[in-house]
Coordinates of N, CA and C in Angstrom, one line a residue:
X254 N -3.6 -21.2 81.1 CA -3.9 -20.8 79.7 C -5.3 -21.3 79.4
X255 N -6.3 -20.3 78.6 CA -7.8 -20.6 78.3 C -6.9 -22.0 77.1
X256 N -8.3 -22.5 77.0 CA -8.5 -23.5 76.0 C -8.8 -23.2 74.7
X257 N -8.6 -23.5 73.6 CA -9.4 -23.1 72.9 C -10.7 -23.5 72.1
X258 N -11.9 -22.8 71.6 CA -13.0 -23.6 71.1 C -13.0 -24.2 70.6
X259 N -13.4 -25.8 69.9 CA -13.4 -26.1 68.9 C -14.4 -25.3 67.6
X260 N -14.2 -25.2 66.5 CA -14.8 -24.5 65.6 C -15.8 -25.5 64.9
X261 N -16.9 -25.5 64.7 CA -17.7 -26.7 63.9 C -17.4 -27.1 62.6
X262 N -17.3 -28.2 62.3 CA -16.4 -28.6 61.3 C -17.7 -28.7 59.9
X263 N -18.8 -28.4 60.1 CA -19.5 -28.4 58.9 C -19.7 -26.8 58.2
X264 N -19.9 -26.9 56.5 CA -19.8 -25.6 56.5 C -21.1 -24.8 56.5
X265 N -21.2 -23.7 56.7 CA -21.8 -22.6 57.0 C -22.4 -22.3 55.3
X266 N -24.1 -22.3 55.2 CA -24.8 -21.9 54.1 C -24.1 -20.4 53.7
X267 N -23.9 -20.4 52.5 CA -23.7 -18.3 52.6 C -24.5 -17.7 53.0
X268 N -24.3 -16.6 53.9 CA -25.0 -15.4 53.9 C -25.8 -14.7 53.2
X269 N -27.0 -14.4 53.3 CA -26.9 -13.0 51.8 C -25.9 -11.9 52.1
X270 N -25.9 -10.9 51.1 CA -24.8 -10.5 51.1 C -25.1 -9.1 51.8
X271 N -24.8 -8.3 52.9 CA -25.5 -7.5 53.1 C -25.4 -6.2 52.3
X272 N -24.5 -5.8 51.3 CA -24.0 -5.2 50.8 C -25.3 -4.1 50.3
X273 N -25.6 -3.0 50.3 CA -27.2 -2.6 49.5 C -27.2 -2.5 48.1
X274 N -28.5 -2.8 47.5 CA -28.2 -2.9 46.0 C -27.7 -1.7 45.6
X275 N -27.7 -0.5 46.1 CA -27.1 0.9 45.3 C -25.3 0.3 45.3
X276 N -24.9 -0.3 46.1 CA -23.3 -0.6 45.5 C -23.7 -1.7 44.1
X277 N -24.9 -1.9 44.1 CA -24.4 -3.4 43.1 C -24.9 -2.2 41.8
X278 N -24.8 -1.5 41.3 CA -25.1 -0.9 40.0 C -24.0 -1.5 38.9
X279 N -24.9 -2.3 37.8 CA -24.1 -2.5 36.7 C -23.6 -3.8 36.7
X280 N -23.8 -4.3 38.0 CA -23.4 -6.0 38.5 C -24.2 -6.6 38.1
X281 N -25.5 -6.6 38.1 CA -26.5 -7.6 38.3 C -26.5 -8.1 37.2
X282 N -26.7 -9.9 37.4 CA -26.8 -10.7 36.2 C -28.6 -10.5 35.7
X283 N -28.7 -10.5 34.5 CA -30.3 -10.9 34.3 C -30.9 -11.9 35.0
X284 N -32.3 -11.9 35.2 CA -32.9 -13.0 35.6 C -33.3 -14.2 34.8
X285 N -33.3 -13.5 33.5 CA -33.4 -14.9 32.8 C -32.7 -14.1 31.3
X286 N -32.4 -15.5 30.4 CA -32.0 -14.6 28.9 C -33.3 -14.1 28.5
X287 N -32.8 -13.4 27.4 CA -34.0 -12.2 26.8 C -33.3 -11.1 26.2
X288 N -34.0 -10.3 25.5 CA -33.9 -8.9 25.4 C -34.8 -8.0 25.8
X289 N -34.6 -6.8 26.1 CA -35.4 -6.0 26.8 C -36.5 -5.0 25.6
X290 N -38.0 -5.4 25.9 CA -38.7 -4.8 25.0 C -39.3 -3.5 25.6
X291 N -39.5 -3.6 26.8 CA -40.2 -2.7 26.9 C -39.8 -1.8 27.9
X292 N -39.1 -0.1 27.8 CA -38.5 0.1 28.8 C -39.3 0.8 30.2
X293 N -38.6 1.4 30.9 CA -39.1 2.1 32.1 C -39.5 3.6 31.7
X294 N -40.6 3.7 32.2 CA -41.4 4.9 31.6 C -42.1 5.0 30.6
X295 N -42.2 3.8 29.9 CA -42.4 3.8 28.4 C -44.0 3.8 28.4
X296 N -44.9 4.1 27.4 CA -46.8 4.1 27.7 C -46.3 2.3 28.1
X297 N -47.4 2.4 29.0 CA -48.0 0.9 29.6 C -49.1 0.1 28.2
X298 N -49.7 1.0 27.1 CA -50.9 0.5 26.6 C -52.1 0.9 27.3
X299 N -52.4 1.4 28.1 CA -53.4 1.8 28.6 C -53.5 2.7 29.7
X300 N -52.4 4.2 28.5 CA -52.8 5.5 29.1 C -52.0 6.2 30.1
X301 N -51.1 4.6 30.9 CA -49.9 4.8 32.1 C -48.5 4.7 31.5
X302 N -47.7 4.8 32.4 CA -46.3 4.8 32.0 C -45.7 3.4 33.3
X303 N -44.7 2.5 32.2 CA -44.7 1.2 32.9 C -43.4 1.7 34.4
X304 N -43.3 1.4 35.1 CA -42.9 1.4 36.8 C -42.0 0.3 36.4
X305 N -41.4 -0.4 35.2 CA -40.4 -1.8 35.1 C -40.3 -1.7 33.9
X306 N -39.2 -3.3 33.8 CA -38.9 -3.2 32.1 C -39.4 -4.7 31.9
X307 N -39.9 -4.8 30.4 CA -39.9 -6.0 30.1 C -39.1 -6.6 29.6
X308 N -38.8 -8.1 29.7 CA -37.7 -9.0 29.2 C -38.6 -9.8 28.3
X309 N -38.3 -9.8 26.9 CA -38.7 -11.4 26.4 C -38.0 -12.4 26.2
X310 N -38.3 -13.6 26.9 CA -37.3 -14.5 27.1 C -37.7 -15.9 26.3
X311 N -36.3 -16.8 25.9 CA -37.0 -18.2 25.5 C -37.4 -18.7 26.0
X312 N -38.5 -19.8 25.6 CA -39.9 -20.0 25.8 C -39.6 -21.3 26.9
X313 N -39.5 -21.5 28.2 CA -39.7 -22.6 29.3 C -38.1 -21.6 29.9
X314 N -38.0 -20.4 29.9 CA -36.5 -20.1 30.1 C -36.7 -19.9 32.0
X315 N -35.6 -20.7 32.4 CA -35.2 -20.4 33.9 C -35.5 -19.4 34.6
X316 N -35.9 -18.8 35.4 CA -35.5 -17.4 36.3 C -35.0 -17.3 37.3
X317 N -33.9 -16.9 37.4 CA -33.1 -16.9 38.7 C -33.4 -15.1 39.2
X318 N -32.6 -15.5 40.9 CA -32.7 -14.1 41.4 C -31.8 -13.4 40.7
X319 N -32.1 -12.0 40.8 CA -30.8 -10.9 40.3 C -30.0 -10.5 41.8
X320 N -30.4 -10.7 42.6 CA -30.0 -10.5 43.7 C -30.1 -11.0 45.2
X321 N -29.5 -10.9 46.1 CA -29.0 -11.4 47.4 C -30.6 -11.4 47.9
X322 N -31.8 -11.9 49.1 CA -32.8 -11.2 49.5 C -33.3 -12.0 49.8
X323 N -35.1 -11.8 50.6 CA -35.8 -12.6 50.9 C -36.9 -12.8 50.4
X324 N -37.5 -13.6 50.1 CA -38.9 -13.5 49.3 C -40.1 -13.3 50.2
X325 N -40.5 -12.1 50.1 CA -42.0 -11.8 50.5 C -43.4 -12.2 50.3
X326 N -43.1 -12.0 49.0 CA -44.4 -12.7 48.1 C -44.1 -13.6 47.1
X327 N -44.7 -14.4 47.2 CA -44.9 -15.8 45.9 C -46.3 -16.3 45.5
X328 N -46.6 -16.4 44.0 CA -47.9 -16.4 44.2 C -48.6 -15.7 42.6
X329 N -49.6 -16.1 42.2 CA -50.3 -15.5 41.3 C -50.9 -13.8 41.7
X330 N -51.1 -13.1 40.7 CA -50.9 -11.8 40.4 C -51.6 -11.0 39.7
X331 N -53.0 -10.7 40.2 CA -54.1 -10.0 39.0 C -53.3 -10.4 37.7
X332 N -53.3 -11.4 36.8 CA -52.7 -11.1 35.7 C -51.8 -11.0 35.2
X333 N -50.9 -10.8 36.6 CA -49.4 -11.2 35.6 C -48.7 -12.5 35.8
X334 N -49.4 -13.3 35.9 CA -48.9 -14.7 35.8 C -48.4 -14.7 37.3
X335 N -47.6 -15.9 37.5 CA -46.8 -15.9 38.9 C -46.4 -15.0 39.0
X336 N -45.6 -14.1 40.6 CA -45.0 -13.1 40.6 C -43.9 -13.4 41.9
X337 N -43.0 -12.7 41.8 CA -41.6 -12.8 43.3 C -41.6 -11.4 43.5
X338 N -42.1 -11.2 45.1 CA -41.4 -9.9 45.4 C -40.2 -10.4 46.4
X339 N -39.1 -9.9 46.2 CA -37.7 -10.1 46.9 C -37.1 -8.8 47.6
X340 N -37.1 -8.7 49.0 CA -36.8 -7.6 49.8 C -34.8 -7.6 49.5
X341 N -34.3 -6.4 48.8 CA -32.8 -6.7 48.6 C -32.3 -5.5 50.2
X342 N -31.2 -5.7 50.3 CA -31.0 -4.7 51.4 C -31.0 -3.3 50.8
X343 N -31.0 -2.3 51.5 CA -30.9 -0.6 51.5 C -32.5 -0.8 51.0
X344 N -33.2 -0.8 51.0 CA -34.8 -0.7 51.3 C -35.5 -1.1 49.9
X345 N -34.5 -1.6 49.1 CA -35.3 -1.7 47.9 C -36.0 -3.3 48.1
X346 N -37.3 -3.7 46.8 CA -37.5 -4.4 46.6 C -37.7 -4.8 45.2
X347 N -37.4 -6.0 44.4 CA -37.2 -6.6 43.3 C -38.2 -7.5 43.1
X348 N -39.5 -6.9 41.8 CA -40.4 -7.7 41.7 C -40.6 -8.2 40.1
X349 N -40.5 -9.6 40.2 CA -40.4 -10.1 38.9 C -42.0 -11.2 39.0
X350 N -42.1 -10.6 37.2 CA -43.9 -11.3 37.0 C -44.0 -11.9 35.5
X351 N -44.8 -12.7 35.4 CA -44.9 -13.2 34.9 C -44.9 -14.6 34.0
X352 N -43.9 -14.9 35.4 CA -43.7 -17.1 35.5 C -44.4 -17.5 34.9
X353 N -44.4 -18.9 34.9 CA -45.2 -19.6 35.0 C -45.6 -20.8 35.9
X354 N -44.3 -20.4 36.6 CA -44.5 -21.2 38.2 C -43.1 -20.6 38.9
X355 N -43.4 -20.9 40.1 CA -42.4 -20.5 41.3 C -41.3 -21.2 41.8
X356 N -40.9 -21.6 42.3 CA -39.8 -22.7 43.5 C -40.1 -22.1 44.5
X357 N -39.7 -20.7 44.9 CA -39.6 -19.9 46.1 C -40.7 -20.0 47.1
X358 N -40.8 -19.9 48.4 CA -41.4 -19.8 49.2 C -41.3 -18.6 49.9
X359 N -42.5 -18.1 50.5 CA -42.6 -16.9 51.3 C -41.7 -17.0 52.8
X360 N -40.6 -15.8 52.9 CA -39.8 -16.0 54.1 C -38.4 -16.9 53.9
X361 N -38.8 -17.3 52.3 CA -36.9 -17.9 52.2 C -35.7 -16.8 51.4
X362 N -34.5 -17.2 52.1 CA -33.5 -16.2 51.8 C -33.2 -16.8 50.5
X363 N -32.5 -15.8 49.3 CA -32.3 -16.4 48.3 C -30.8 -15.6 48.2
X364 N -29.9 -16.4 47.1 CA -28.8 -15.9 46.4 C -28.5 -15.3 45.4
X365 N -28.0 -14.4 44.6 CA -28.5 -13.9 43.3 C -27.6 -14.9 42.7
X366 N -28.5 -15.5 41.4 CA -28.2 -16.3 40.8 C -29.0 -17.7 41.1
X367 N -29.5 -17.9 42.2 CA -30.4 -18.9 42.2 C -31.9 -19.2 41.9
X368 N -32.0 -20.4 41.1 CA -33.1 -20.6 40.7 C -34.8 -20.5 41.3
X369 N -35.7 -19.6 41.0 CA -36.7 -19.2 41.2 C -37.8 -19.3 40.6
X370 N -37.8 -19.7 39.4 CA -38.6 -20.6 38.4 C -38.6 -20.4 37.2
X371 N -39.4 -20.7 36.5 CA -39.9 -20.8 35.0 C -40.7 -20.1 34.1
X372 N -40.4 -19.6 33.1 CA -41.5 -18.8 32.4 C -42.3 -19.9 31.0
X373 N -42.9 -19.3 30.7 CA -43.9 -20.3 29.7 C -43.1 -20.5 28.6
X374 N -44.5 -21.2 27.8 CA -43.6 -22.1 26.3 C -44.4 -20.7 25.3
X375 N -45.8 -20.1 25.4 CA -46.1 -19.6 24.7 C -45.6 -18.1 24.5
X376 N -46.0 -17.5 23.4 CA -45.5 -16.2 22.8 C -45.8 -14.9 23.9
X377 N -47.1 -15.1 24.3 CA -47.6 -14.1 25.4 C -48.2 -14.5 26.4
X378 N -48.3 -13.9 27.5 CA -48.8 -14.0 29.1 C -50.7 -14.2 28.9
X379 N -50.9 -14.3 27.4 CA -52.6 -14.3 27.7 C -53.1 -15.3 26.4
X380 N -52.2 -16.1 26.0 CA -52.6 -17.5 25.8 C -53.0 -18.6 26.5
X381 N -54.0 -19.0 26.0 CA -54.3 -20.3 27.0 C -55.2 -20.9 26.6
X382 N -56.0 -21.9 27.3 CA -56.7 -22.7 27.1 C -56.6 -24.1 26.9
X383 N -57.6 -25.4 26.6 CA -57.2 -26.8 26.8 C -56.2 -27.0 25.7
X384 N -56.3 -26.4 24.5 CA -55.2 -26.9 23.4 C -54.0 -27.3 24.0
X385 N -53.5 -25.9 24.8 CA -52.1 -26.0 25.6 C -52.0 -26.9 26.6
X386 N -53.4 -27.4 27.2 CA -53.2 -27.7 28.5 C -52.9 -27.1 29.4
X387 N -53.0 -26.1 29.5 CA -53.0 -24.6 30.5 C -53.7 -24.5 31.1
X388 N -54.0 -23.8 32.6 CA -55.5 -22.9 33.0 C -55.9 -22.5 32.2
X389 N -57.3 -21.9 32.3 CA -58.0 -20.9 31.6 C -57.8 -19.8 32.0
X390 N -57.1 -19.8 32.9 CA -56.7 -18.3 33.9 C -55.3 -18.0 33.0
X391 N -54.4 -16.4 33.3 CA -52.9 -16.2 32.1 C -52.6 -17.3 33.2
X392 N -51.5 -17.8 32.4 CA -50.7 -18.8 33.0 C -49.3 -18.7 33.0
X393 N -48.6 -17.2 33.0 CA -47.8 -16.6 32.1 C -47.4 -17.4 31.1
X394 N -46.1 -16.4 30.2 CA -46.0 -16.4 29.0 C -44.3 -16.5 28.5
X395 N -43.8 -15.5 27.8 CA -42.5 -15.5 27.8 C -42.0 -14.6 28.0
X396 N -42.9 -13.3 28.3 CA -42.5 -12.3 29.0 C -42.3 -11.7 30.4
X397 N -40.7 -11.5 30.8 CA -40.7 -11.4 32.1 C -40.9 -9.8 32.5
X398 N -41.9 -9.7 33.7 CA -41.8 -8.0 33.9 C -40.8 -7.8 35.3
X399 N -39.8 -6.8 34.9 CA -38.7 -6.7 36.0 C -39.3 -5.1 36.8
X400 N -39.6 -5.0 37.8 CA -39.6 -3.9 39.0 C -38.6 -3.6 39.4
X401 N -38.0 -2.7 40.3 CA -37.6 -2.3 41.4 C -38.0 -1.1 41.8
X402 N -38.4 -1.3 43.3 CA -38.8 0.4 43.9 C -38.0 0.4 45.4
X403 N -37.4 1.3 45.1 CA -37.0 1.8 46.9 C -37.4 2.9 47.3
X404 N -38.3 2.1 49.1 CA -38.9 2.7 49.7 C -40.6 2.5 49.1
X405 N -40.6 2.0 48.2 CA -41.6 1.5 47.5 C -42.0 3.1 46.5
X406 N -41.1 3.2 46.1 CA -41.1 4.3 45.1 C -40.3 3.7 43.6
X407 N -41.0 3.0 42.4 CA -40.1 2.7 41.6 C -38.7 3.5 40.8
X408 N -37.9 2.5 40.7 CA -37.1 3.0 40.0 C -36.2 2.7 38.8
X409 N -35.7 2.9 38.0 CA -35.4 1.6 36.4 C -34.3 1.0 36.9
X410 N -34.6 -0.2 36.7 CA -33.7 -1.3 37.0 C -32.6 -1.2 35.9
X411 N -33.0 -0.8 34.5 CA -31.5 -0.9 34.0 C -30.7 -0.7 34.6
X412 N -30.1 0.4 35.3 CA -28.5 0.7 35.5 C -27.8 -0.6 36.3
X413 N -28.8 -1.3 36.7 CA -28.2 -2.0 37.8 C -27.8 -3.2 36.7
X414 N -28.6 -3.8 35.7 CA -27.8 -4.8 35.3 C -26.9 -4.6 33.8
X415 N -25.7 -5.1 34.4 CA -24.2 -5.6 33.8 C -24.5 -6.0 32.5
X416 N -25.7 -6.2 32.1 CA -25.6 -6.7 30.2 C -26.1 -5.4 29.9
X417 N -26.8 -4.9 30.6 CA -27.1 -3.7 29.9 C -26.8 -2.4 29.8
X418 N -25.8 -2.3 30.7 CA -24.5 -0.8 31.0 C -23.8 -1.1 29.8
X419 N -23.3 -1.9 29.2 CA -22.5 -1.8 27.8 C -23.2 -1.9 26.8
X420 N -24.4 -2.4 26.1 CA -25.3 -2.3 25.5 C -26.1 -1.0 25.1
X421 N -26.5 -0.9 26.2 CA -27.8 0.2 25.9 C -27.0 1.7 26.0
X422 N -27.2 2.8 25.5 CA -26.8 3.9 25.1 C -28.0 5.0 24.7
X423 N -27.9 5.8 25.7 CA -29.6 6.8 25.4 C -30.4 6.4 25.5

């Protein structure tokens, strides 16, 4: 009679989940609280139409992932304050801007729901200076900008989050 293996008695980090985000429609928790001001498609202010939605959130508010993935990019952002690009499975990717600092590291797996940093104390992404003790560079603000493109073709993140399938209407 074989033996049997012993099994390692420590436990096992979670997985991400491989599931693709097209099953997660309507699941997703926000990344941070807020309400959403600015939607997808809407003028950008200068002539374009925005590729994401904005969240304004309270002012030092947490940001966690909305989803399972790995971080590709971390890092400052022509302008939009800190930024996370996060590869989810089925080929999308999830980019959120505007921090004001990071946690994440480039090449770490993340959980949705876990913490990935911080957005600012001020009203908007282009206050600054010594008064605050800020860069002089944006330093973001309190607005978070949410992406997603698959295939790197954007697409509106609403549907996918769960506060906003009962809420929003037209």
């Amino acid at each position: 009679s074989a033996s049997k293996i012993p099994l390692p008695k420590h436990p096992h980090p979670k997985p991400p989940q491989s599931i693709p985000l097209d099953q997660l429609r309507g699941r997703l928790k926000w990344p941070a609280n807020g309400k959403l001001i600015a939607r997808f498609g809407s003028g950008d202010g200068s002539g374009g139409r925005l590729h994401g939605i904005y969240l304004e959130t309270l002012a030092g508010s947490g940001v966690t992932s909305p989803c399972d993935g790995k971080i590709m990019f971390a890092g400052p952002f022509r302008g939009y304050g800190q930024m996370l690009i996060i590869a989810a499975n089925g080929g999308y990717h999830v980019l959120l801007a505007g921090l004001t600092n990071v946690d994440g590291v480039v090449g770490q797996v993340v959980l949705a729901g876990e913490t990935l940093g911080r957005m600012g104390r001020s009203g908007s992404g282009s206050i600054s200076g010594p008064q605050s003790g800020a860069p002089t560079a944006v330093s973001g603000g309190r607005q978070l900008y949410i992406e997603f493109r698959r295939n790197d073709v954007p697409v509106d993140p609403v549907p996918w989050f769960a506060a906003l399938k009962e809420r929003v209407s037209g």
